[in-house]
Amino acid sequence: MAKAYDYLFKLLLIGDSGVGKTCVLFRFAEDQYNATFISTIGIDFKIRTIELDGKKIKLQIWDTAGQERFRTITTAYYRGAMGILLVYDITSEKSFDSIRNWIRNIEEHASADVERMLIGNKCDMNDRRQVSKERGEKLAIEYGMKCMETSAKLNENIENAFFTLARDIKAKTEKRLNQNRPGSNSQNGTGSNTKLKPKDNGGSKSSFFKMCTIL
Amino acid sequence: MTECTEAYNLSELVSETNTNLKKVKCLRCDSFILQPNSGLFTKLEMSLSIPALRQKKSIVTGDSIEYELLQNFWIVNDAFTFENIGFTNTVDNKKYLICADCEIGPLGVQNLDNPNEFYLSIDRVKHVN
């Protein structure tokens, strides 16, 4: 059967245990049907199909499945990853502090041009908030990422986060395809630290700030 | 909550080329699982035994899992043919298919001995135009 899609992107969810990564990807609807059977085995990954600018995109989304408890994630998990959602819990200072460690881990193991995005989850629990939106934004700017606050519980912004990340990867991929077309021989920049800037809008603080879609 | 099986008439579901005529969706939440013409109809001589959608007993307390024998499937040969689907972790060399949105399942199975054959149970999905 003919290939029925234009792009395939592998995405990862990374962050401390308990920040709700699992809820971002997996819902584990309790008590209904045999949720117990499925949640006992656990979910490995999901495939989702989205459409962006008339292109059909397959997303393969992986969770760390508890590996993060050991504070490191193996290179195998990062292999082929094109986008990473870095998730912290806005009610947990500690999970926010860990983001820098995760970024280091990514820089060590993932492809140098992997697209990253910062997610502050559980924004439905504002009364227990420990990390302000501003601090999230500041960290995102520091690392040249977009950021977003989500509520897996209320299903708020989650889809938006996946779409945004997919859109950025698509833009990057198409840019690379265009560069390669005239015969320029740029390999998949392994090793080198040359990161494609997110879009080419200068990268001034204010424009980065606008990219921080916090709703 | 609606019951998760619906009566169907195979002649209305299977095309002349033995593929699914209609869109395949989740019975519970309507999540779009398979485009028309993407799965190959198969009636197995040896039914597959797959954990039931509704487990009467609680697995947590150690009771055994209830299975159901299923015979009619859409076979898909590439995981990315699915519009939206979830995969469980591997148990007994199998991965079960679940709804990517509401996580009801198993909707089917992938036996890792034949990793390029994904069996989606016709009994556990719905078919819409």
PDB file of N, CA, C and O in Angstrom, chain A residues 63-126:
ATOM      1  N   ASP A  63       6.931   7.733  25.830  1.00  0.00           N
ATOM      2  CA  ASP A  63       7.109   8.165  27.204  1.00  0.00           C
ATOM      3  C   ASP A  63       8.357   7.447  27.735  1.00  0.00           C
ATOM      4  O   ASP A  63       8.733   6.408  27.220  1.00  0.00           O
ATOM      5  N   THR A  64       8.975   7.995  28.761  1.00  0.00           N
ATOM      6  CA  THR A  64      10.193   7.361  29.264  1.00  0.00           C
ATOM      7  C   THR A  64       9.911   6.097  30.063  1.00  0.00           C
ATOM      8  O   THR A  64      10.825   5.387  30.434  1.00  0.00           O
ATOM      9  N   ALA A  65       8.656   5.844  30.345  1.00  0.00           N
ATOM     10  CA  ALA A  65       8.255   4.610  31.018  1.00  0.00           C
ATOM     11  C   ALA A  65       9.043   4.351  32.300  1.00  0.00           C
ATOM     12  O   ALA A  65       9.486   3.252  32.572  1.00  0.00           O
ATOM     13  N   GLY A  66       9.230   5.381  33.080  1.00  0.00           N
ATOM     14  CA  GLY A  66       9.841   5.199  34.395  1.00  0.00           C
ATOM     15  C   GLY A  66      11.360   5.192  34.407  1.00  0.00           C
ATOM     16  O   GLY A  66      11.967   5.213  35.469  1.00  0.00           O
ATOM     17  N   GLN A  67      11.978   5.165  33.217  1.00  0.00           N
ATOM     18  CA  GLN A  67      13.446   5.196  33.159  1.00  0.00           C
ATOM     19  C   GLN A  67      14.022   6.403  33.879  1.00  0.00           C
ATOM     20  O   GLN A  67      15.133   6.364  34.382  1.00  0.00           O
ATOM     21  N   GLU A  68      13.208   7.494  33.895  1.00  0.00           N
ATOM     22  CA  GLU A  68      13.719   8.739  34.456  1.00  0.00           C
ATOM     23  C   GLU A  68      13.990   8.626  35.945  1.00  0.00           C
ATOM     24  O   GLU A  68      14.714   9.425  36.512  1.00  0.00           O
ATOM     25  N   ARG A  69      13.411   7.607  36.574  1.00  0.00           N
ATOM     26  CA  ARG A  69      13.651   7.440  38.004  1.00  0.00           C
ATOM     27  C   ARG A  69      15.129   7.233  38.293  1.00  0.00           C
ATOM     28  O   ARG A  69      15.606   7.528  39.364  1.00  0.00           O
ATOM     29  N   PHE A  70      15.852   6.719  37.310  1.00  0.00           N
ATOM     30  CA  PHE A  70      17.284   6.490  37.505  1.00  0.00           C
ATOM     31  C   PHE A  70      18.103   7.723  37.121  1.00  0.00           C
ATOM     32  O   PHE A  70      19.311   7.659  37.016  1.00  0.00           O
ATOM     33  N   ARG A  71      17.397   8.811  36.874  1.00  0.00           N
ATOM     34  CA  ARG A  71      18.015  10.113  36.618  1.00  0.00           C
ATOM     35  C   ARG A  71      18.741  10.204  35.284  1.00  0.00           C
ATOM     36  O   ARG A  71      19.296  11.242  34.953  1.00  0.00           O
ATOM     37  N   THR A  72      18.820   9.127  34.573  1.00  0.00           N
ATOM     38  CA  THR A  72      19.409   9.249  33.245  1.00  0.00           C
ATOM     39  C   THR A  72      18.534   8.463  32.284  1.00  0.00           C
ATOM     40  O   THR A  72      17.808   7.568  32.676  1.00  0.00           O
ATOM     41  N   ILE A  73      18.646   8.832  31.070  1.00  0.00           N
ATOM     42  CA  ILE A  73      17.903   8.129  30.045  1.00  0.00           C
ATOM     43  C   ILE A  73      18.907   7.689  28.998  1.00  0.00           C
ATOM     44  O   ILE A  73      19.822   8.422  28.658  1.00  0.00           O
ATOM     45  N   THR A  74      18.761   6.481  28.562  1.00  0.00           N
ATOM     46  CA  THR A  74      19.798   5.919  27.699  1.00  0.00           C
ATOM     47  C   THR A  74      19.753   6.514  26.304  1.00  0.00           C
ATOM     48  O   THR A  74      18.740   7.034  25.858  1.00  0.00           O
ATOM     49  N   THR A  75      20.872   6.383  25.642  1.00  0.00           N
ATOM     50  CA  THR A  75      20.992   6.884  24.281  1.00  0.00           C
ATOM     51  C   THR A  75      19.972   6.225  23.367  1.00  0.00           C
ATOM     52  O   THR A  75      19.431   6.857  22.463  1.00  0.00           O
ATOM     53  N   ALA A  76      19.689   4.957  23.635  1.00  0.00           N
ATOM     54  CA  ALA A  76      18.750   4.220  22.774  1.00  0.00           C
ATOM     55  C   ALA A  76      17.394   4.916  22.711  1.00  0.00           C
ATOM     56  O   ALA A  76      16.767   4.990  21.661  1.00  0.00           O
ATOM     57  N   TYR A  77      16.995   5.448  23.857  1.00  0.00           N
ATOM     58  CA  TYR A  77      15.701   6.102  23.913  1.00  0.00           C
ATOM     59  C   TYR A  77      15.672   7.353  23.037  1.00  0.00           C
ATOM     60  O   TYR A  77      14.660   7.694  22.433  1.00  0.00           O
ATOM     61  N   TYR A  78      16.798   8.021  22.966  1.00  0.00           N
ATOM     62  CA  TYR A  78      16.854   9.271  22.203  1.00  0.00           C
ATOM     63  C   TYR A  78      17.030   9.054  20.701  1.00  0.00           C
ATOM     64  O   TYR A  78      16.863   9.974  19.911  1.00  0.00           O
ATOM     65  N   ARG A  79      17.409   7.830  20.337  1.00  0.00           N
ATOM     66  CA  ARG A  79      17.761   7.582  18.931  1.00  0.00           C
ATOM     67  C   ARG A  79      16.618   7.959  17.991  1.00  0.00           C
ATOM     68  O   ARG A  79      15.498   7.514  18.150  1.00  0.00           O
ATOM     69  N   GLY A  80      16.947   8.801  17.049  1.00  0.00           N
ATOM     70  CA  GLY A  80      15.956   9.160  16.033  1.00  0.00           C
ATOM     71  C   GLY A  80      14.938  10.195  16.491  1.00  0.00           C
ATOM     72  O   GLY A  80      14.068  10.600  15.729  1.00  0.00           O
ATOM     73  N   ALA A  81      15.059  10.629  17.758  1.00  0.00           N
ATOM     74  CA  ALA A  81      14.083  11.603  18.263  1.00  0.00           C
ATOM     75  C   ALA A  81      14.261  12.947  17.553  1.00  0.00           C
ATOM     76  O   ALA A  81      15.371  13.441  17.399  1.00  0.00           O
ATOM     77  N   MET A  82      13.167  13.510  17.092  1.00  0.00           N
ATOM     78  CA  MET A  82      13.240  14.802  16.410  1.00  0.00           C
ATOM     79  C   MET A  82      12.663  15.920  17.258  1.00  0.00           C
ATOM     80  O   MET A  82      12.915  17.092  17.007  1.00  0.00           O
ATOM     81  N   GLY A  83      11.872  15.545  18.246  1.00  0.00           N
ATOM     82  CA  GLY A  83      11.292  16.557  19.118  1.00  0.00           C
ATOM     83  C   GLY A  83      11.174  16.034  20.535  1.00  0.00           C
ATOM     84  O   GLY A  83      10.926  14.851  20.740  1.00  0.00           O
ATOM     85  N   ILE A  84      11.403  16.924  21.491  1.00  0.00           N
ATOM     86  CA  ILE A  84      11.297  16.527  22.890  1.00  0.00           C
ATOM     87  C   ILE A  84      10.439  17.533  23.648  1.00  0.00           C
ATOM     88  O   ILE A  84      10.677  18.739  23.589  1.00  0.00           O
ATOM     89  N   LEU A  85       9.450  17.024  24.346  1.00  0.00           N
ATOM     90  CA  LEU A  85       8.685  17.857  25.260  1.00  0.00           C
ATOM     91  C   LEU A  85       9.288  17.676  26.649  1.00  0.00           C
ATOM     92  O   LEU A  85       9.279  16.579  27.200  1.00  0.00           O
ATOM     93  N   LEU A  86       9.857  18.754  27.178  1.00  0.00           N
ATOM     94  CA  LEU A  86      10.443  18.725  28.520  1.00  0.00           C
ATOM     95  C   LEU A  86       9.359  19.148  29.504  1.00  0.00           C
ATOM     96  O   LEU A  86       8.928  20.298  29.491  1.00  0.00           O
ATOM     97  N   VAL A  87       8.958  18.231  30.341  1.00  0.00           N
ATOM     98  CA  VAL A  87       7.787  18.491  31.182  1.00  0.00           C
ATOM     99  C   VAL A  87       8.182  18.686  32.646  1.00  0.00           C
ATOM    100  O   VAL A  87       8.928  17.885  33.205  1.00  0.00           O
ATOM    101  N   TYR A  88       7.682  19.778  33.247  1.00  0.00           N
ATOM    102  CA  TYR A  88       7.787  19.915  34.696  1.00  0.00           C
ATOM    103  C   TYR A  88       6.393  20.165  35.249  1.00  0.00           C
ATOM    104  O   TYR A  88       5.440  20.381  34.506  1.00  0.00           O
ATOM    105  N   ASP A  89       6.320  20.123  36.561  1.00  0.00           N
ATOM    106  CA  ASP A  89       5.049  20.300  37.248  1.00  0.00           C
ATOM    107  C   ASP A  89       5.087  21.674  37.912  1.00  0.00           C
ATOM    108  O   ASP A  89       6.002  21.957  38.696  1.00  0.00           O
ATOM    109  N   ILE A  90       4.127  22.532  37.598  1.00  0.00           N
ATOM    110  CA  ILE A  90       4.186  23.905  38.125  1.00  0.00           C
ATOM    111  C   ILE A  90       4.009  23.940  39.652  1.00  0.00           C
ATOM    112  O   ILE A  90       4.290  24.934  40.289  1.00  0.00           O
ATOM    113  N   THR A  91       3.572  22.816  40.232  1.00  0.00           N
ATOM    114  CA  THR A  91       3.426  22.779  41.690  1.00  0.00           C
ATOM    115  C   THR A  91       4.658  22.146  42.349  1.00  0.00           C
ATOM    116  O   THR A  91       4.647  21.861  43.540  1.00  0.00           O
ATOM    117  N   SER A  92       5.713  21.902  41.563  1.00  0.00           N
ATOM    118  CA  SER A  92       6.907  21.267  42.109  1.00  0.00           C
ATOM    119  C   SER A  92       8.181  21.980  41.659  1.00  0.00           C
ATOM    120  O   SER A  92       8.617  21.862  40.519  1.00  0.00           O
ATOM    121  N   GLU A  93       8.725  22.712  42.587  1.00  0.00           N
ATOM    122  CA  GLU A  93       9.983  23.425  42.371  1.00  0.00           C
ATOM    123  C   GLU A  93      11.069  22.467  41.886  1.00  0.00           C
ATOM    124  O   GLU A  93      11.833  22.759  40.973  1.00  0.00           O
ATOM    125  N   LYS A  94      11.097  21.299  42.526  1.00  0.00           N
ATOM    126  CA  LYS A  94      12.132  20.316  42.251  1.00  0.00           C
ATOM    127  C   LYS A  94      12.082  19.859  40.786  1.00  0.00           C
ATOM    128  O   LYS A  94      13.113  19.735  40.136  1.00  0.00           O
ATOM    129  N   SER A  95      10.885  19.635  40.299  1.00  0.00           N
ATOM    130  CA  SER A  95      10.756  19.153  38.918  1.00  0.00           C
ATOM    131  C   SER A  95      11.219  20.240  37.947  1.00  0.00           C
ATOM    132  O   SER A  95      11.754  19.945  36.880  1.00  0.00           O
ATOM    133  N   PHE A  96      11.038  21.495  38.352  1.00  0.00           N
ATOM    134  CA  PHE A  96      11.480  22.604  37.509  1.00  0.00           C
ATOM    135  C   PHE A  96      13.010  22.701  37.520  1.00  0.00           C
ATOM    136  O   PHE A  96      13.645  22.887  36.483  1.00  0.00           O
ATOM    137  N   ASP A  97      13.589  22.536  38.706  1.00  0.00           N
ATOM    138  CA  ASP A  97      15.055  22.561  38.818  1.00  0.00           C
ATOM    139  C   ASP A  97      15.691  21.461  37.972  1.00  0.00           C
ATOM    140  O   ASP A  97      16.788  21.623  37.440  1.00  0.00           O
ATOM    141  N   SER A  98      15.003  20.329  37.886  1.00  0.00           N
ATOM    142  CA  SER A  98      15.550  19.185  37.152  1.00  0.00           C
ATOM    143  C   SER A  98      15.643  19.435  35.655  1.00  0.00           C
ATOM    144  O   SER A  98      16.388  18.755  34.958  1.00  0.00           O
ATOM    145  N   ILE A  99      14.878  20.408  35.176  1.00  0.00           N
ATOM    146  CA  ILE A  99      14.853  20.620  33.720  1.00  0.00           C
ATOM    147  C   ILE A  99      16.262  20.860  33.173  1.00  0.00           C
ATOM    148  O   ILE A  99      16.624  20.328  32.130  1.00  0.00           O
ATOM    149  N   ARG A 100      17.076  21.617  33.926  1.00  0.00           N
ATOM    150  CA  ARG A 100      18.448  21.865  33.449  1.00  0.00           C
ATOM    151  C   ARG A 100      19.223  20.563  33.304  1.00  0.00           C
ATOM    152  O   ARG A 100      20.005  20.394  32.371  1.00  0.00           O
ATOM    153  N   ASN A 101      19.010  19.639  34.261  1.00  0.00           N
ATOM    154  CA  ASN A 101      19.690  18.344  34.170  1.00  0.00           C
ATOM    155  C   ASN A 101      19.218  17.577  32.937  1.00  0.00           C
ATOM    156  O   ASN A 101      20.014  16.944  32.246  1.00  0.00           O
ATOM    157  N   TRP A 102      17.918  17.668  32.723  1.00  0.00           N
ATOM    158  CA  TRP A 102      17.382  16.954  31.547  1.00  0.00           C
ATOM    159  C   TRP A 102      17.954  17.542  30.269  1.00  0.00           C
ATOM    160  O   TRP A 102      18.270  16.825  29.328  1.00  0.00           O
ATOM    161  N   ILE A 103      18.088  18.848  30.241  1.00  0.00           N
ATOM    162  CA  ILE A 103      18.643  19.483  29.042  1.00  0.00           C
ATOM    163  C   ILE A 103      20.078  18.998  28.822  1.00  0.00           C
ATOM    164  O   ILE A 103      20.474  18.680  27.701  1.00  0.00           O
ATOM    165  N   ARG A 104      20.825  18.891  29.914  1.00  0.00           N
ATOM    166  CA  ARG A 104      22.192  18.380  29.812  1.00  0.00           C
ATOM    167  C   ARG A 104      22.187  16.952  29.253  1.00  0.00           C
ATOM    168  O   ARG A 104      22.970  16.598  28.388  1.00  0.00           O
ATOM    169  N   ASN A 105      21.277  16.152  29.791  1.00  0.00           N
ATOM    170  CA  ASN A 105      21.126  14.770  29.339  1.00  0.00           C
ATOM    171  C   ASN A 105      20.802  14.709  27.840  1.00  0.00           C
ATOM    172  O   ASN A 105      21.362  13.902  27.087  1.00  0.00           O
ATOM    173  N   ILE A 106      19.940  15.614  27.431  1.00  0.00           N
ATOM    174  CA  ILE A 106      19.570  15.658  26.008  1.00  0.00           C
ATOM    175  C   ILE A 106      20.770  16.051  25.164  1.00  0.00           C
ATOM    176  O   ILE A 106      21.038  15.459  24.116  1.00  0.00           O
ATOM    177  N   GLU A 107      21.499  17.048  25.648  1.00  0.00           N
ATOM    178  CA  GLU A 107      22.652  17.511  24.876  1.00  0.00           C
ATOM    179  C   GLU A 107      23.702  16.422  24.726  1.00  0.00           C
ATOM    180  O   GLU A 107      24.412  16.359  23.735  1.00  0.00           O
ATOM    181  N   GLU A 108      23.770  15.559  25.752  1.00  0.00           N
ATOM    182  CA  GLU A 108      24.729  14.465  25.701  1.00  0.00           C
ATOM    183  C   GLU A 108      24.305  13.356  24.745  1.00  0.00           C
ATOM    184  O   GLU A 108      25.126  12.771  24.057  1.00  0.00           O
ATOM    185  N   HIS A 109      23.023  13.058  24.751  1.00  0.00           N
ATOM    186  CA  HIS A 109      22.581  11.832  24.078  1.00  0.00           C
ATOM    187  C   HIS A 109      21.773  12.043  22.809  1.00  0.00           C
ATOM    188  O   HIS A 109      21.761  11.179  21.936  1.00  0.00           O
ATOM    189  N   ALA A 110      21.074  13.147  22.728  1.00  0.00           N
ATOM    190  CA  ALA A 110      20.164  13.300  21.587  1.00  0.00           C
ATOM    191  C   ALA A 110      20.878  13.979  20.418  1.00  0.00           C
ATOM    192  O   ALA A 110      21.957  14.540  20.582  1.00  0.00           O
ATOM    193  N   SER A 111      20.281  13.917  19.291  1.00  0.00           N
ATOM    194  CA  SER A 111      20.804  14.605  18.118  1.00  0.00           C
ATOM    195  C   SER A 111      20.878  16.102  18.415  1.00  0.00           C
ATOM    196  O   SER A 111      20.026  16.652  19.110  1.00  0.00           O
ATOM    197  N   ALA A 112      21.933  16.747  17.895  1.00  0.00           N
ATOM    198  CA  ALA A 112      22.184  18.135  18.275  1.00  0.00           C
ATOM    199  C   ALA A 112      21.056  19.069  17.852  1.00  0.00           C
ATOM    200  O   ALA A 112      20.834  20.096  18.476  1.00  0.00           O
ATOM    201  N   ASP A 113      20.342  18.724  16.820  1.00  0.00           N
ATOM    202  CA  ASP A 113      19.323  19.677  16.350  1.00  0.00           C
ATOM    203  C   ASP A 113      17.896  19.246  16.720  1.00  0.00           C
ATOM    204  O   ASP A 113      16.934  19.664  16.105  1.00  0.00           O
ATOM    205  N   VAL A 114      17.803  18.423  17.767  1.00  0.00           N
ATOM    206  CA  VAL A 114      16.462  18.015  18.202  1.00  0.00           C
ATOM    207  C   VAL A 114      15.684  19.249  18.681  1.00  0.00           C
ATOM    208  O   VAL A 114      16.240  20.142  19.328  1.00  0.00           O
ATOM    209  N   GLU A 115      14.440  19.332  18.287  1.00  0.00           N
ATOM    210  CA  GLU A 115      13.598  20.468  18.653  1.00  0.00           C
ATOM    211  C   GLU A 115      13.066  20.255  20.066  1.00  0.00           C
ATOM    212  O   GLU A 115      12.548  19.192  20.380  1.00  0.00           O
ATOM    213  N   ARG A 116      13.226  21.266  20.930  1.00  0.00           N
ATOM    214  CA  ARG A 116      12.782  21.090  22.311  1.00  0.00           C
ATOM    215  C   ARG A 116      11.681  22.083  22.654  1.00  0.00           C
ATOM    216  O   ARG A 116      11.621  23.166  22.107  1.00  0.00           O
ATOM    217  N   MET A 117      10.863  21.695  23.587  1.00  0.00           N
ATOM    218  CA  MET A 117       9.808  22.591  24.043  1.00  0.00           C
ATOM    219  C   MET A 117       9.565  22.355  25.525  1.00  0.00           C
ATOM    220  O   MET A 117       9.564  21.216  25.982  1.00  0.00           O
ATOM    221  N   LEU A 118       9.380  23.454  26.266  1.00  0.00           N
ATOM    222  CA  LEU A 118       9.203  23.358  27.714  1.00  0.00           C
ATOM    223  C   LEU A 118       7.709  23.362  28.056  1.00  0.00           C
ATOM    224  O   LEU A 118       6.964  24.222  27.598  1.00  0.00           O
ATOM    225  N   ILE A 119       7.318  22.385  28.854  1.00  0.00           N
ATOM    226  CA  ILE A 119       5.905  22.260  29.228  1.00  0.00           C
ATOM    227  C   ILE A 119       5.761  22.337  30.746  1.00  0.00           C
ATOM    228  O   ILE A 119       6.322  21.521  31.470  1.00  0.00           O
ATOM    229  N   GLY A 120       5.018  23.330  31.207  1.00  0.00           N
ATOM    230  CA  GLY A 120       4.668  23.403  32.627  1.00  0.00           C
ATOM    231  C   GLY A 120       3.297  22.776  32.792  1.00  0.00           C
ATOM    232  O   GLY A 120       2.289  23.356  32.407  1.00  0.00           O
ATOM    233  N   ASN A 121       3.269  21.589  33.346  1.00  0.00           N
ATOM    234  CA  ASN A 121       2.005  20.867  33.429  1.00  0.00           C
ATOM    235  C   ASN A 121       1.266  21.163  34.741  1.00  0.00           C
ATOM    236  O   ASN A 121       1.840  21.727  35.667  1.00  0.00           O
ATOM    237  N   LYS A 122       0.044  20.761  34.781  1.00  0.00           N
ATOM    238  CA  LYS A 122      -0.849  20.908  35.935  1.00  0.00           C
ATOM    239  C   LYS A 122      -1.233  22.360  36.193  1.00  0.00           C
ATOM    240  O   LYS A 122      -1.352  22.781  37.349  1.00  0.00           O
ATOM    241  N   CYS A 123      -1.429  23.128  35.136  1.00  0.00           N
ATOM    242  CA  CYS A 123      -1.786  24.528  35.357  1.00  0.00           C
ATOM    243  C   CYS A 123      -3.211  24.674  35.868  1.00  0.00           C
ATOM    244  O   CYS A 123      -3.677  25.769  36.154  1.00  0.00           O
ATOM    245  N   ASP A 124      -3.913  23.552  36.027  1.00  0.00           N
ATOM    246  CA  ASP A 124      -5.225  23.599  36.678  1.00  0.00           C
ATOM    247  C   ASP A 124      -5.090  23.688  38.196  1.00  0.00           C
ATOM    248  O   ASP A 124      -6.055  23.902  38.905  1.00  0.00           O
ATOM    249  N   MET A 125      -3.838  23.516  38.694  1.00  0.00           N
ATOM    250  CA  MET A 125      -3.635  23.545  40.148  1.00  0.00           C
ATOM    251  C   MET A 125      -2.938  24.824  40.573  1.00  0.00           C
ATOM    252  O   MET A 125      -1.944  24.806  41.293  1.00  0.00           O
ATOM    253  N   ASN A 126      -3.483  25.938  40.122  1.00  0.00           N
ATOM    254  CA  ASN A 126      -2.858  27.240  40.345  1.00  0.00           C
ATOM    255  C   ASN A 126      -2.670  27.567  41.823  1.00  0.00           C
ATOM    256  O   ASN A 126      -1.713  28.232  42.212  1.00  0.00           O
TER     257      ASN A 126
END
